[in-house]
Amino acid sequence: MNLVYLVLAMAIVTYIPRMLPLVLLQNACLPRYIKGFMGFIPYAALGALIFPGALSSTGAGNLQSAIVGCIIAILMAWWEMNLIFVVVGGIAGAFIVNIF
């Protein structure tokens, strides 16, 4: 029963910091430069989450294949290809370099 209380307490503690800014700032007008800055946060956060994992995905001794896979995925994303093709292309590039 203590575990249920613990999970409920963690859910409340996690929910309140996310809900309060949405409720308190829903009618606030932010300056233009802050809106511009906030627009870049998802890309920066996504890059910070994905890039270290992509570089370490092929193991400690295979950094070269990981870099080639990342470059292929970045180029395919730059050409605005479908996300599935970007992921498969990056994996295939890293796999091919890892074979040779």
Short mmCIF file of C-alpha atoms in Angstrom, two decimals:
data_model
loop_
_atom_site.label_atom_id
_atom_site.label_comp_id
_atom_site.label_asym_id
_atom_site.label_seq_id
_atom_site.Cartn_x
_atom_site.Cartn_y
_atom_site.Cartn_z
CA MET A 1 0.00 0.00 0.00
CA ASN A 2 2.93 2.32 0.67
CA LEU A 3 4.02 1.83 -2.93
CA VAL A 4 0.67 3.15 -4.18
CA TYR A 5 1.04 6.28 -2.04
CA LEU A 6 4.58 6.70 -3.27
CA VAL A 7 3.50 6.48 -6.93
CA LEU A 8 0.63 8.91 -6.33
CA ALA A 9 2.94 11.37 -4.58
CA MET A 10 5.46 11.13 -7.42
CA ALA A 11 2.70 11.67 -9.99
CA ILE A 12 1.47 14.78 -8.18
CA VAL A 13 4.98 16.16 -7.75
CA THR A 14 5.69 15.56 -11.44
CA TYR A 15 2.37 16.95 -12.65
CA ILE A 16 2.32 20.22 -10.70
CA PRO A 17 5.51 21.77 -12.18
CA ARG A 18 4.24 20.97 -15.69
CA MET A 19 0.70 22.18 -15.12
CA LEU A 20 1.43 25.44 -13.28
CA PRO A 21 3.22 27.29 -16.13
CA LEU A 22 0.48 26.27 -18.56
CA VAL A 23 -2.25 27.59 -16.26
CA LEU A 24 -0.46 30.72 -15.07
CA LEU A 25 0.98 31.80 -18.43
CA GLN A 26 -1.88 30.88 -20.74
CA ASN A 27 -2.88 34.52 -21.26
CA ALA A 28 0.58 36.06 -20.95
CA CYS A 29 2.10 37.78 -23.98
CA LEU A 30 5.75 36.86 -24.26
CA PRO A 31 8.23 39.14 -26.04
CA ARG A 32 9.11 38.20 -29.59
CA TYR A 33 12.74 37.27 -28.83
CA ILE A 34 11.62 34.86 -26.09
CA LYS A 35 9.17 33.22 -28.48
CA GLY A 36 11.98 32.87 -31.01
CA PHE A 37 14.28 31.39 -28.38
CA MET A 38 11.60 28.94 -27.24
CA GLY A 39 11.16 27.77 -30.83
CA PHE A 40 14.71 26.37 -30.87
CA ILE A 41 14.42 24.41 -27.62
CA PRO A 42 12.81 21.26 -29.09
CA TYR A 43 15.58 20.93 -31.69
CA ALA A 44 18.31 21.49 -29.11
CA ALA A 45 16.77 19.05 -26.63
CA LEU A 46 16.23 16.43 -29.30
CA GLY A 47 19.80 16.79 -30.52
CA ALA A 48 21.17 16.57 -26.98
CA LEU A 49 19.16 13.40 -26.37
CA ILE A 50 19.84 11.62 -29.68
CA PHE A 51 23.39 12.54 -30.70
CA PRO A 52 25.33 10.97 -27.77
CA GLY A 53 23.29 7.78 -28.10
CA ALA A 54 23.87 7.62 -31.84
CA LEU A 55 27.63 7.96 -31.37
CA SER A 56 27.76 5.22 -28.75
CA SER A 57 25.33 2.89 -30.53
CA THR A 58 27.99 0.81 -32.31
CA GLY A 59 30.17 0.17 -29.28
CA ALA A 60 33.32 1.75 -27.92
CA GLY A 61 35.68 0.62 -30.69
CA ASN A 62 33.44 1.48 -33.65
CA LEU A 63 33.14 5.25 -33.50
CA GLN A 64 33.93 5.54 -37.22
CA SER A 65 30.86 3.55 -38.28
CA ALA A 66 28.68 5.55 -35.91
CA ILE A 67 29.94 8.83 -37.37
CA VAL A 68 29.28 7.60 -40.92
CA GLY A 69 25.78 6.49 -39.94
CA CYS A 70 25.09 9.88 -38.33
CA ILE A 71 26.35 11.73 -41.41
CA ILE A 72 24.17 9.63 -43.70
CA ALA A 73 21.13 10.19 -41.46
CA ILE A 74 21.81 13.95 -41.28
CA LEU A 75 22.13 14.19 -45.07
CA MET A 76 18.94 12.21 -45.63
CA ALA A 77 17.12 14.41 -43.10
CA TRP A 78 18.55 17.50 -44.80
CA TRP A 79 16.99 16.33 -48.07
CA GLU A 80 13.67 16.03 -46.16
CA MET A 81 13.26 12.30 -46.69
CA ASN A 82 10.76 10.27 -44.70
CA LEU A 83 11.80 9.62 -41.08
CA ILE A 84 11.75 5.85 -41.56
CA PHE A 85 14.18 6.14 -44.50
CA VAL A 86 16.44 8.44 -42.46
CA VAL A 87 16.62 5.92 -39.61
CA VAL A 88 17.09 2.93 -41.91
CA GLY A 89 19.69 4.80 -43.96
CA GLY A 90 21.69 5.71 -40.87
CA ILE A 91 21.57 2.14 -39.58
CA ALA A 92 22.50 0.73 -42.99
CA GLY A 93 25.41 3.16 -43.33
CA ALA A 94 26.78 2.25 -39.92
CA PHE A 95 26.27 -1.46 -40.65
CA ILE A 96 28.05 -1.32 -44.01
CA VAL A 97 31.03 0.57 -42.55
CA ASN A 98 31.12 -1.89 -39.64
CA ILE A 99 31.31 -4.86 -42.04
CA PHE A 100 34.31 -3.53 -43.98
#
